[in-house]
Tab-separated table of C-alpha atoms in Angstrom:
chain	number	residue	atom	x	y	z
A	1	MET	CA	5.464	-62.691	9.939
A	2	ASN	CA	5.084	-64.663	6.689
A	3	SER	CA	8.157	-66.400	6.247
A	4	LYS	CA	7.884	-64.984	2.610
A	5	ARG	CA	7.703	-61.396	3.843
A	6	GLY	CA	10.310	-62.133	6.011
A	7	TRP	CA	12.612	-63.219	3.365
A	8	PHE	CA	11.423	-60.430	1.205
A	9	LEU	CA	12.362	-57.606	3.791
A	10	GLY	CA	15.461	-59.473	5.038
A	11	THR	CA	16.674	-59.281	1.126
A	12	LEU	CA	15.369	-56.274	1.005
A	13	ALA	CA	17.588	-54.319	3.909
A	14	ALA	CA	20.855	-56.549	2.679
A	15	GLY	CA	20.087	-54.607	-0.905
A	16	LEU	CA	19.739	-51.663	0.692
A	17	LEU	CA	23.091	-51.717	2.064
A	18	LEU	CA	24.646	-53.114	-1.454
A	19	LEU	CA	22.756	-50.027	-2.860
A	20	ALA	CA	24.522	-47.740	-0.647
A	21	GLY	CA	27.652	-49.022	-1.184
A	22	CYS	CA	30.556	-51.722	-0.107
A	23	GLY	CA	31.896	-48.757	2.875
A	24	ASN	CA	31.646	-45.253	3.842
A	25	GLN	CA	32.070	-43.077	0.980
A	26	ASN	CA	32.279	-39.490	3.394
A	27	ALA	CA	35.116	-38.059	1.351
A	28	GLY	CA	34.184	-34.268	1.234
A	29	GLY	CA	30.602	-33.021	0.946
A	30	PHE	CA	28.134	-31.889	3.801
A	31	GLN	CA	26.740	-33.368	6.587
A	32	VAL	CA	22.954	-33.842	6.601
A	33	GLN	CA	21.019	-33.474	9.795
A	34	GLY	CA	17.505	-34.281	8.824
A	35	LYS	CA	14.071	-35.327	10.752
A	36	LEU	CA	11.531	-37.606	9.515
A	37	LEU	CA	8.065	-36.764	10.788
A	38	ASP	CA	4.696	-38.344	10.031
A	39	LEU	CA	1.666	-35.691	8.926
A	40	CYS	CA	0.156	-35.460	12.304
A	41	GLY	CA	3.577	-33.751	13.206
A	42	GLN	CA	5.319	-36.621	15.312
A	43	PRO	CA	8.522	-38.073	14.444
A	44	LEU	CA	9.110	-41.595	12.778
A	45	PRO	CA	11.402	-43.459	15.184
A	46	TYR	CA	13.603	-46.560	13.662
A	47	LYS	CA	13.038	-46.165	9.636
A	48	THR	CA	15.796	-46.888	7.741
A	49	VAL	CA	17.050	-43.867	5.728
A	50	PHE	CA	20.002	-43.494	3.094
A	51	VAL	CA	21.335	-41.497	0.156
A	52	PRO	CA	22.363	-43.701	-2.648
A	53	GLY	CA	26.576	-44.238	-1.831
A	54	HIS	CA	26.120	-43.934	1.427
A	55	ASP	CA	25.338	-45.974	4.184
A	56	PRO	CA	21.581	-46.621	6.003
A	57	VAL	CA	20.937	-45.203	8.894
A	58	LEU	CA	18.336	-45.509	11.478
A	59	THR	CA	15.855	-42.456	12.589
A	60	ALA	CA	16.368	-41.803	16.217
A	61	GLU	CA	13.604	-41.958	18.617
A	62	ASP	CA	12.438	-37.891	17.491
A	63	GLY	CA	12.870	-38.736	14.443
A	64	SER	CA	16.312	-37.164	13.544
A	65	PHE	CA	19.299	-39.111	11.497
A	66	THR	CA	22.802	-37.662	10.280
A	67	ILE	CA	24.417	-38.840	6.956
A	68	ASN	CA	28.168	-37.335	6.252
A	69	GLY	CA	29.618	-36.774	3.317
A	70	VAL	CA	26.830	-35.688	0.886
A	71	ALA	CA	27.172	-33.784	-2.026
A	72	ALA	CA	24.353	-31.994	-3.235
A	73	PRO	CA	21.726	-32.889	-4.858
A	74	TYR	CA	21.320	-35.802	-3.368
A	75	ASP	CA	18.238	-38.502	-2.993
A	76	LEU	CA	17.071	-39.353	0.112
A	77	VAL	CA	15.116	-43.051	0.512
A	78	ILE	CA	12.718	-43.881	3.372
A	79	SER	CA	11.912	-47.479	3.616
A	80	ASN	CA	8.181	-48.471	4.645
A	81	ALA	CA	6.982	-44.966	4.316
A	82	TYR	CA	4.849	-43.683	1.845
A	83	LEU	CA	3.056	-40.903	0.894
A	84	MET	CA	-0.043	-40.954	-1.407
A	85	PRO	CA	-2.492	-42.906	0.676
A	86	GLU	CA	-4.389	-44.983	-2.414
A	87	GLU	CA	-1.817	-46.663	-4.034
A	88	VAL	CA	0.198	-48.009	-1.226
A	89	GLN	CA	1.715	-51.824	-0.967
A	90	GLU	CA	2.833	-54.222	0.915
A	91	VAL	CA	6.310	-53.228	0.767
A	92	PRO	CA	6.598	-49.133	-0.013
A	93	VAL	CA	9.498	-47.020	-0.359
A	94	LEU	CA	9.722	-43.418	-0.744
A	95	VAL	CA	12.183	-41.232	-2.259
A	96	TYR	CA	12.744	-37.486	-1.750
A	97	LYS	CA	14.182	-36.594	-5.450
A	98	GLY	CA	16.814	-33.765	-5.773
A	99	LEU	CA	17.277	-32.119	-2.352
A	100	THR	CA	20.248	-29.668	-1.722
A	101	LYS	CA	19.416	-28.294	2.040
A	102	PRO	CA	21.628	-30.254	4.463
A	103	ASP	CA	18.460	-29.745	7.337
A	104	PRO	CA	15.251	-31.306	5.837
A	105	VAL	CA	12.146	-32.066	7.815
A	106	VAL	CA	10.947	-34.968	5.765
A	107	TRP	CA	7.275	-35.862	5.405
A	108	ALA	CA	5.846	-39.361	5.117
A	109	ASN	CA	3.265	-41.593	6.559
A	110	ASP	CA	4.370	-44.874	8.339
A	111	ALA	CA	3.202	-47.979	6.481
A	112	ALA	CA	3.383	-49.938	9.665
A	113	ALA	CA	0.479	-48.110	11.112
A	114	PRO	CA	-2.854	-46.495	10.403
A	115	ARG	CA	-2.171	-42.941	8.764
A	116	ASN	CA	-3.829	-40.716	12.054
A	117	GLU	CA	-2.420	-43.440	14.994
A	118	THR	CA	-0.197	-40.591	16.109
A	119	CYS	CA	-3.076	-37.706	15.443
A	120	ALA	CA	-5.034	-36.257	18.791
A	121	HIS	CA	-8.634	-36.362	18.149
A	122	ALA	CA	-11.292	-34.127	19.627
A	123	SER	CA	-14.923	-33.456	18.973
A	124	ALA	CA	-17.399	-30.498	19.257
A	125	SER	CA	-21.046	-30.454	19.824
A	126	GLY	CA	-23.974	-28.684	20.727
A	127	ALA	CA	-26.941	-26.608	19.278
A	128	ILE	CA	-27.415	-24.338	16.220
A	129	THR	CA	-29.583	-21.499	16.948
A	130	PRO	CA	-30.489	-20.452	13.459
A	131	ALA	CA	-30.985	-16.855	12.837
A	132	GLN	CA	-33.773	-17.236	10.661
A	133	THR	CA	-36.578	-20.594	10.409
A	134	THR	CA	-37.896	-21.559	7.147
A	135	ASP	CA	-38.101	-24.940	5.542
A	136	ASP	CA	-35.159	-24.332	2.980
A	137	PHE	CA	-32.246	-23.803	4.456
A	138	ARG	CA	-29.083	-26.125	6.185
A	139	ASN	CA	-26.374	-25.416	8.789
A	140	GLY	CA	-22.884	-26.274	8.796
A	141	ALA	CA	-20.127	-26.688	11.529
A	142	ALA	CA	-16.504	-26.885	11.206
A	143	LEU	CA	-13.710	-27.492	13.646
A	144	VAL	CA	-10.214	-25.844	12.990
A	145	VAL	CA	-7.358	-26.385	14.304
A	146	GLY	CA	-3.834	-24.852	12.212
A	147	PRO	CA	-4.402	-27.083	8.936
A	148	TYR	CA	-6.676	-29.690	10.318
A	149	VAL	CA	-10.287	-29.087	9.553
A	150	GLY	CA	-12.787	-31.404	10.346
A	151	GLY	CA	-16.980	-30.397	9.644
A	152	GLY	CA	-20.432	-31.855	8.301
A	153	GLU	CA	-23.501	-30.411	7.024
A	154	PHE	CA	-26.839	-30.982	9.438
A	155	ALA	CA	-30.183	-30.430	8.240
A	156	TYR	CA	-32.713	-28.420	10.614
A	157	ASP	CA	-34.898	-30.200	12.324
A	158	ALA	CA	-36.722	-30.070	15.817
A	159	SER	CA	-33.203	-31.012	17.345
A	160	PRO	CA	-30.871	-28.930	15.575
A	161	ASN	CA	-27.406	-30.530	16.894
A	162	TYR	CA	-24.247	-30.778	15.221
A	163	ASP	CA	-21.597	-33.341	16.291
A	164	VAL	CA	-17.992	-32.556	14.175
A	165	GLY	CA	-14.691	-34.172	14.813
A	166	VAL	CA	-11.039	-33.493	13.756
A	167	TYR	CA	-7.847	-35.328	13.867
A	168	PHE	CA	-4.760	-32.834	14.655
A	169	ASP	CA	-0.947	-32.623	15.465
A	170	PRO	CA	-1.279	-33.394	19.389
A	171	ASP	CA	1.375	-30.676	19.666
A	172	LEU	CA	-1.330	-27.966	18.965
A	173	ALA	CA	-3.533	-28.732	21.720
A	174	GLY	CA	-4.179	-26.353	24.471
A	175	GLU	CA	-5.825	-23.118	25.662
A	176	ASN	CA	-8.041	-21.744	22.628
A	177	ASN	CA	-5.985	-23.059	19.826
A	178	ALA	CA	-9.187	-24.061	17.919
A	179	THR	CA	-11.538	-22.532	15.819
A	180	LEU	CA	-15.547	-23.487	16.102
A	181	PHE	CA	-17.571	-22.212	13.359
A	182	GLY	CA	-21.087	-22.424	12.242
A	183	ILE	CA	-23.253	-21.199	8.963
A	184	GLN	CA	-26.542	-21.257	8.192
A	185	TRP	CA	-27.692	-20.604	4.195
A	186	GLN	CA	-30.486	-20.710	2.252
A	187	ARG	CA	-31.155	-23.850	-0.265
A	188	ASP	CA	-32.243	-24.752	-3.431
A	189	THR	CA	-34.642	-27.363	-2.726
A	190	ALA	CA	-34.688	-29.168	-6.725
A	191	THR	CA	-30.594	-29.267	-6.130
A	192	ASN	CA	-29.923	-28.484	-2.485
A	193	ASP	CA	-27.508	-25.593	-3.757
A	194	ALA	CA	-26.940	-22.446	-1.274
A	195	THR	CA	-28.735	-19.389	-3.318
A	196	ALA	CA	-27.910	-17.657	-0.158
A	197	PHE	CA	-25.986	-17.026	3.098
A	198	LEU	CA	-27.932	-16.036	6.393
A	199	ALA	CA	-26.270	-15.996	9.583
A	200	ALA	CA	-22.690	-17.371	10.999
A	201	LYS	CA	-21.142	-17.480	14.431
A	202	LYS	CA	-17.058	-18.176	14.872
A	203	LEU	CA	-16.338	-19.274	18.843
A	204	THR	CA	-12.489	-19.470	19.681
A	205	VAL	CA	-12.611	-23.215	22.005
A	206	SER	CA	-9.876	-25.268	23.867
A	207	LEU	CA	-9.180	-29.000	22.830
A	208	GLY	CA	-6.359	-29.365	25.338
A	209	ASP	CA	-8.125	-31.639	27.505
A	210	GLY	CA	-10.179	-33.296	25.546
A	211	ASP	CA	-13.673	-32.539	23.340
A	212	ALA	CA	-15.175	-29.282	23.063
A	213	LEU	CA	-18.924	-30.733	24.308
A	214	GLY	CA	-22.122	-28.291	25.075
A	215	GLN	CA	-21.163	-25.626	22.803
A	216	ASP	CA	-24.419	-24.026	21.424
A	217	LEU	CA	-23.685	-21.623	18.047
A	218	ALA	CA	-26.222	-18.771	18.601
A	219	LEU	CA	-25.701	-17.993	14.517
A	220	THR	CA	-26.330	-13.880	13.705
A	221	GLU	CA	-27.222	-12.525	10.240
A	222	ILE	CA	-24.630	-12.146	7.101
A	223	GLY	CA	-24.701	-10.659	4.046
A	224	SER	CA	-24.125	-13.146	1.276
A	225	ARG	CA	-23.147	-12.341	-2.500
A	226	ASP	CA	-23.563	-13.739	-6.170
A	227	LEU	CA	-20.830	-15.041	-7.718
A	228	ASN	CA	-20.237	-15.646	-10.950
A	229	VAL	CA	-17.796	-18.452	-11.946
A	230	SER	CA	-16.257	-18.952	-15.250
A	231	VAL	CA	-14.331	-22.323	-16.725
A	232	GLN	CA	-11.875	-22.722	-19.243
A	233	LEU	CA	-10.304	-26.156	-20.111
A	234	PRO	CA	-7.962	-27.870	-22.753
A	235	GLY	CA	-10.287	-29.471	-25.471
A	236	VAL	CA	-9.072	-32.805	-24.689
A	237	MET	CA	-10.901	-32.554	-21.112
A	238	ASP	CA	-14.423	-33.035	-19.814
A	239	LEU	CA	-15.878	-30.895	-16.575
A	240	ASP	CA	-17.110	-33.009	-14.236
A	241	GLN	CA	-18.283	-30.398	-11.188
A	242	VAL	CA	-18.006	-27.251	-9.897
A	243	GLU	CA	-17.819	-26.488	-5.851
A	244	HIS	CA	-18.254	-23.913	-3.782
A	245	HIS	CA	-16.615	-24.278	0.123
A	246	VAL	CA	-16.570	-20.976	2.477
A	247	THR	CA	-13.274	-19.838	3.996
A	248	VAL	CA	-13.071	-18.792	7.299
A	249	ASP	CA	-9.780	-16.987	7.966
A	250	GLY	CA	-8.347	-18.429	4.643
A	251	VAL	CA	-8.981	-21.590	5.692
A	252	ALA	CA	-11.349	-23.674	3.062
A	253	LEU	CA	-14.227	-25.903	5.141
A	254	PRO	CA	-14.705	-29.490	4.048
A	255	PHE	CA	-17.934	-29.152	2.591
A	256	ALA	CA	-19.393	-27.834	-0.254
A	257	THR	CA	-22.408	-25.764	-0.551
A	258	ALA	CA	-22.823	-25.997	-3.673
A	259	GLN	CA	-22.478	-28.673	-6.034
A	260	MET	CA	-23.200	-27.933	-10.048
A	261	ASN	CA	-22.375	-30.272	-12.373
A	262	ALA	CA	-21.086	-29.497	-16.058
A	263	ASP	CA	-24.746	-29.039	-17.239
A	264	GLU	CA	-25.864	-26.729	-14.835
A	265	ALA	CA	-24.004	-23.898	-16.513
A	266	GLY	CA	-25.729	-20.984	-17.592
A	267	ALA	CA	-26.500	-19.814	-21.291
A	268	ASP	CA	-23.023	-18.124	-21.158
A	269	GLY	CA	-21.211	-21.121	-20.075
A	270	GLY	CA	-21.105	-19.780	-16.500
A	271	PHE	CA	-21.871	-20.690	-12.899
A	272	ALA	CA	-24.175	-18.726	-10.617
A	273	MET	CA	-23.729	-19.488	-6.761
A	274	ALA	CA	-23.893	-18.042	-3.709
A	275	GLY	CA	-20.800	-16.946	-1.630
A	276	PRO	CA	-20.991	-15.662	2.138
A	277	VAL	CA	-20.370	-11.730	3.745
A	278	GLY	CA	-19.296	-11.060	6.549
A	279	GLU	CA	-15.882	-10.680	8.887
A	280	GLY	CA	-13.179	-13.379	8.147
A	281	LEU	CA	-15.534	-15.006	5.635
A	282	GLY	CA	-14.833	-15.849	1.837
A	283	SER	CA	-15.219	-18.485	-0.998
A	284	LEU	CA	-13.063	-20.935	-2.639
A	285	VAL	CA	-14.130	-22.422	-5.665
A	286	VAL	CA	-13.076	-25.625	-7.086
A	287	ALA	CA	-13.641	-27.336	-10.291
A	288	THR	CA	-12.769	-30.884	-11.523
A	289	ALA	CA	-12.286	-32.370	-14.891
A	290	SER	CA	-11.499	-35.874	-16.032
A	291	TYR	CA	-9.819	-36.936	-19.314
A	292	GLY	CA	-7.647	-39.807	-21.149
A	293	GLY	CA	-9.069	-43.000	-22.818
A	294	GLY	CA	-8.262	-42.109	-26.485
A	295	GLY	CA	-7.697	-38.755	-28.332
A	296	LEU	CA	-4.712	-36.511	-28.783
A	297	PHE	CA	-3.467	-33.833	-26.848
A	298	LEU	CA	-2.173	-31.198	-29.335
A	299	GLY	CA	-0.650	-28.326	-27.024
A	300	GLY	CA	2.167	-27.779	-25.001
A	301	ALA	CA	6.298	-28.336	-26.531
A	302	TYR	CA	5.756	-31.996	-27.002
A	303	GLY	CA	3.710	-32.040	-30.501
A	304	ALA	CA	1.044	-34.535	-30.362
A	305	LEU	CA	0.250	-36.883	-27.334
A	306	ASP	CA	-1.480	-40.379	-27.372
A	307	LEU	CA	-4.139	-40.066	-24.452
A	308	ALA	CA	-5.050	-43.768	-25.163
A	309	GLY	CA	-4.956	-46.128	-22.402
A	310	ILE	CA	-4.612	-43.454	-19.555
A	311	TYR	CA	-7.045	-41.797	-17.144
A	312	GLY	CA	-6.184	-38.514	-15.677
A	313	ASP	CA	-8.450	-36.331	-12.948
A	314	ALA	CA	-8.030	-33.167	-12.619
A	315	GLY	CA	-8.565	-30.227	-10.202
A	316	VAL	CA	-8.538	-26.310	-9.808
A	317	TRP	CA	-8.961	-23.801	-6.937
A	318	GLN	CA	-9.240	-20.461	-6.278
A	319	GLN	CA	-10.283	-17.988	-3.531
A	320	ALA	CA	-12.921	-15.604	-4.773
A	321	ALA	CA	-11.525	-11.918	-4.481
A	322	ALA	CA	-13.786	-9.371	-1.552
A	323	ASP	CA	-13.793	-6.799	-4.407
A	324	SER	CA	-15.054	-8.495	-7.458
A	325	ASN	CA	-17.919	-11.404	-8.103
A	326	ASP	CA	-16.217	-12.894	-10.719
A	327	VAL	CA	-14.214	-15.841	-10.392
A	328	SER	CA	-12.460	-17.521	-12.810
A	329	LEU	CA	-10.751	-20.865	-13.167
A	330	SER	CA	-8.556	-21.606	-15.345
A	331	PHE	CA	-6.897	-25.362	-15.959
A	332	PRO	CA	-3.431	-25.986	-16.919
A	333	ASP	CA	-2.432	-28.200	-19.919
A	334	PRO	CA	-2.876	-32.155	-18.578
A	335	VAL	CA	-0.188	-34.154	-17.379
A	336	VAL	CA	0.519	-36.658	-20.084
A	337	PRO	CA	2.742	-39.479	-19.937
A	338	ILE	CA	5.613	-40.056	-22.878
A	339	VAL	CA	7.428	-42.814	-22.274
A	340	PRO	CA	6.579	-45.660	-21.852
A	341	LEU	CA	3.071	-45.807	-23.196
A	342	ASN	CA	0.534	-48.368	-21.882
A	343	GLY	CA	1.388	-51.928	-22.430
A	344	ALA	CA	5.411	-50.822	-23.606
A	345	THR	CA	7.936	-53.213	-23.150
A	346	ILE	CA	11.058	-51.616	-21.510
A	347	ASP	CA	14.573	-51.949	-20.534
A	348	PRO	CA	15.150	-51.449	-16.833
A	349	ASP	CA	16.900	-48.281	-17.136
A	350	THR	CA	14.336	-46.811	-19.536
A	351	THR	CA	13.748	-43.209	-18.448
A	352	PHE	CA	10.307	-42.175	-17.655
A	353	ARG	CA	8.774	-38.854	-19.080
A	354	TRP	CA	5.900	-36.782	-19.159
A	355	ALA	CA	4.465	-33.488	-19.736
A	356	GLY	CA	3.084	-30.857	-17.289
A	357	PRO	CA	2.799	-27.711	-16.259
A	358	GLU	CA	5.863	-26.250	-14.801
A	359	GLY	CA	6.622	-25.266	-11.594
A	360	THR	CA	4.632	-28.364	-10.228
A	361	LEU	CA	5.887	-30.962	-7.710
A	362	TYR	CA	5.159	-34.205	-8.941
A	363	ASP	CA	4.323	-37.697	-6.733
A	364	VAL	CA	5.543	-40.761	-9.298
A	365	VAL	CA	4.114	-43.976	-7.415
A	366	PHE	CA	5.381	-47.510	-9.543
A	367	ILE	CA	3.343	-50.482	-8.305
A	368	LEU	CA	5.614	-53.508	-9.013
A	369	ASP	CA	4.300	-56.981	-8.970
A	370	LEU	CA	7.514	-58.338	-7.390
A	371	ARG	CA	5.420	-60.761	-4.885
A	372	PRO	CA	4.902	-59.010	-2.039
A	373	ASP	CA	3.706	-55.833	-4.016
A	374	VAL	CA	6.127	-53.394	-3.784
A	375	SER	CA	5.636	-49.452	-4.382
A	376	VAL	CA	8.411	-46.817	-5.133
A	377	GLU	CA	6.948	-43.478	-4.860
A	378	VAL	CA	9.310	-40.645	-5.844
A	379	VAL	CA	8.742	-36.901	-5.329
A	380	THR	CA	10.342	-34.851	-7.690
A	381	THR	CA	10.105	-31.284	-9.433
A	382	GLU	CA	11.654	-33.153	-12.764
A	383	PRO	CA	9.069	-34.447	-15.752
A	384	GLN	CA	11.183	-37.654	-16.094
A	385	LEU	CA	13.289	-39.956	-14.186
A	386	GLN	CA	14.013	-43.689	-14.150
A	387	LEU	CA	13.363	-46.413	-11.797
A	388	PRO	CA	15.964	-47.133	-8.735
A	389	ASP	CA	17.732	-49.890	-8.708
A	390	LEU	CA	15.309	-52.414	-8.105
A	391	ASN	CA	18.151	-55.637	-7.755
A	392	GLY	CA	20.154	-53.107	-5.485
A	393	MET	CA	17.399	-53.110	-3.389
A	394	GLY	CA	16.560	-56.631	-3.138
A	395	MET	CA	13.876	-56.713	-5.605
A	396	ARG	CA	14.305	-59.742	-7.570
A	397	ILE	CA	13.011	-59.339	-11.074
A	398	ASP	CA	12.335	-62.551	-13.236
A	399	SER	CA	10.340	-62.315	-16.589
A	400	ALA	CA	7.283	-62.475	-14.918
A	401	PHE	CA	7.903	-59.039	-13.598
A	402	ARG	CA	5.128	-56.226	-14.552
A	403	GLY	CA	4.087	-52.968	-13.339
A	404	TYR	CA	2.203	-49.901	-13.478
A	405	TRP	CA	2.616	-46.488	-12.713
A	406	LEU	CA	0.620	-43.135	-11.504
A	407	LEU	CA	1.634	-39.474	-11.540
A	408	ALA	CA	0.181	-37.101	-9.445
A	409	ALA	CA	0.940	-33.669	-9.209
A	410	LEU	CA	0.662	-29.895	-7.302
A	411	GLY	CA	0.905	-26.840	-8.177
A	412	GLY	CA	-0.065	-23.290	-6.646
A	413	GLU	CA	0.424	-20.405	-4.388
A	414	ALA	CA	0.192	-22.568	-0.685
A	415	VAL	CA	1.850	-25.885	-2.528
A	416	PRO	CA	5.697	-26.007	-2.605
A	417	GLY	CA	7.817	-25.319	-5.499
A	418	SER	CA	10.489	-27.561	-5.294
A	419	VAL	CA	11.611	-30.531	-3.088
A	420	ASP	CA	13.506	-28.825	-0.656
A	421	GLU	CA	10.608	-26.399	0.097
A	422	LEU	CA	8.389	-29.672	0.532
A	423	ALA	CA	11.165	-31.109	2.809
A	424	SER	CA	10.620	-28.058	5.188
A	425	ALA	CA	8.058	-27.484	8.083
A	426	SER	CA	6.220	-25.082	6.897
A	427	ALA	CA	4.767	-27.466	3.759
A	428	ARG	CA	2.767	-29.551	6.157
A	429	SER	CA	-0.421	-27.176	5.670
A	430	ALA	CA	-0.173	-28.085	1.738
A	431	LEU	CA	-0.078	-31.703	2.314
A	432	VAL	CA	-2.066	-32.568	4.741
A	433	PRO	CA	-5.743	-31.820	2.846
A	434	PHE	CA	-4.316	-34.299	-0.186
A	435	TYR	CA	-2.290	-37.147	1.925
A	436	LEU	CA	-4.019	-37.194	5.138
A	437	GLU	CA	-7.708	-36.137	2.733
A	438	TYR	CA	-8.682	-33.837	6.330
A	439	GLY	CA	-10.113	-30.609	4.928
A	440	ALA	CA	-10.245	-29.248	1.477
A	441	PRO	CA	-7.559	-27.602	-0.833
A	442	GLN	CA	-5.829	-24.700	0.640
A	443	GLY	CA	-4.248	-21.127	-0.536
A	444	SER	CA	-5.639	-19.023	-2.454
A	445	ALA	CA	-5.383	-20.597	-5.895
A	446	GLY	CA	-3.735	-23.974	-7.226
A	447	TYR	CA	-4.240	-27.243	-9.114
A	448	PHE	CA	-4.011	-30.810	-9.028
A	449	PHE	CA	-3.610	-33.949	-11.307
A	450	PHE	CA	-3.847	-37.690	-10.877
A	451	VAL	CA	-3.246	-40.139	-13.490
A	452	ASP	CA	-3.400	-43.812	-14.217
A	453	ALA	CA	-0.260	-44.132	-16.726
A	454	GLY	CA	-1.083	-47.720	-17.800
A	455	GLY	CA	0.825	-50.567	-17.536
A	456	PHE	CA	5.169	-51.831	-18.459
A	457	SER	CA	6.998	-55.037	-18.082
A	458	PHE	CA	10.710	-55.918	-18.952
A	459	ALA	CA	11.806	-57.342	-21.737
A	460	PHE	CA	12.803	-61.078	-20.951
A	461	ASP	CA	16.780	-60.578	-22.743
A	462	ALA	CA	17.246	-57.412	-20.652
A	463	LEU	CA	16.563	-58.684	-17.072
A	464	GLY	CA	20.263	-59.084	-16.765
A	465	LYS	CA	20.925	-55.644	-17.074
């Protein structure tokens, strides 16, 4: 171990004890009996977890932990763990903020291991036999195990083969546990977008003993329909792209059969794309947009919000109804930082605030230049929070301290609406596509934001606070 990193982690461990308090403060309250799992469904043993005001504990081999004398609401702090993969730093800390339940199932990625290290992996391969032959079509195939999806698009040629793989929770392995799916569509040779769906095949396969090889997919004819997609978005946003994904029994497949840019809209401003018709088949349409770099957002209850120095990406998704060919996508008001603005000098006790849609799950990441770099990630449903006590966590602040922060947000039918709902076994289906990046967004409708909220520094005369 690098000596400087070793010193820091030792200081951090000591700081965690200081932050927890000088002794057990367990008078009154209730007992929290939780479990810490990774997104492959496997336990994370020997991780330090604590509730501020209580002594840290290590998770057991099965990921379980017990903390006594807790009062609700409480914050659960997990060391060396994270959710957002893009911004994890050398020393990550994850905080579930505002829990009230006594039995949380807490999800995290282990910073000491690759994200998919505990996942099982299996492949399926074979030949796709199309129902129709033409020069202008494509094949796709996917393998689905619970919330885990893997798949791809394949060109038809003299050897029309497919080979797809999926990472999944090894506890889901077994007989007849996976759906293998193949589909064929007519394409526009200029844009490669699907103009009609021709054939499909769904098989049930077993992944209990490894790969499912030699699985030939002889496609049978299906129907097609023309979808009319409209998109509404706030004036500060620029539409980037509209995509179509096939759904199988409600699960969206990861490859897009149509990808249309904003300039491909029709005269009415809408987008025309094909969707499949058949038993268990459907369509999920995703639109993405961007904003920031300047201007003002004038909507919402906060007055004018400055978009200078921030950059945001947003997306909405909607499954098409079976009885209607019209799909309407509407972006909510954007997530916009309020305090601090980019480049601001702040006090350690500054409250970070932002505007965003109600009923949203926020994942706020602070990247701190402390050598080694630290990420403090806080999951909350409140549109404001303060930085955790950095000095108390062993993170020594000096005059060279700099940081920046990022805001991610999720909302929708399949997205947990509270931190308590997030800390439950059922939350994994919504989290896997975003935090393991396996599969497309799930649920009938929803939205996401990812915002670079800018940088900040601490005032030199505030460092003693």
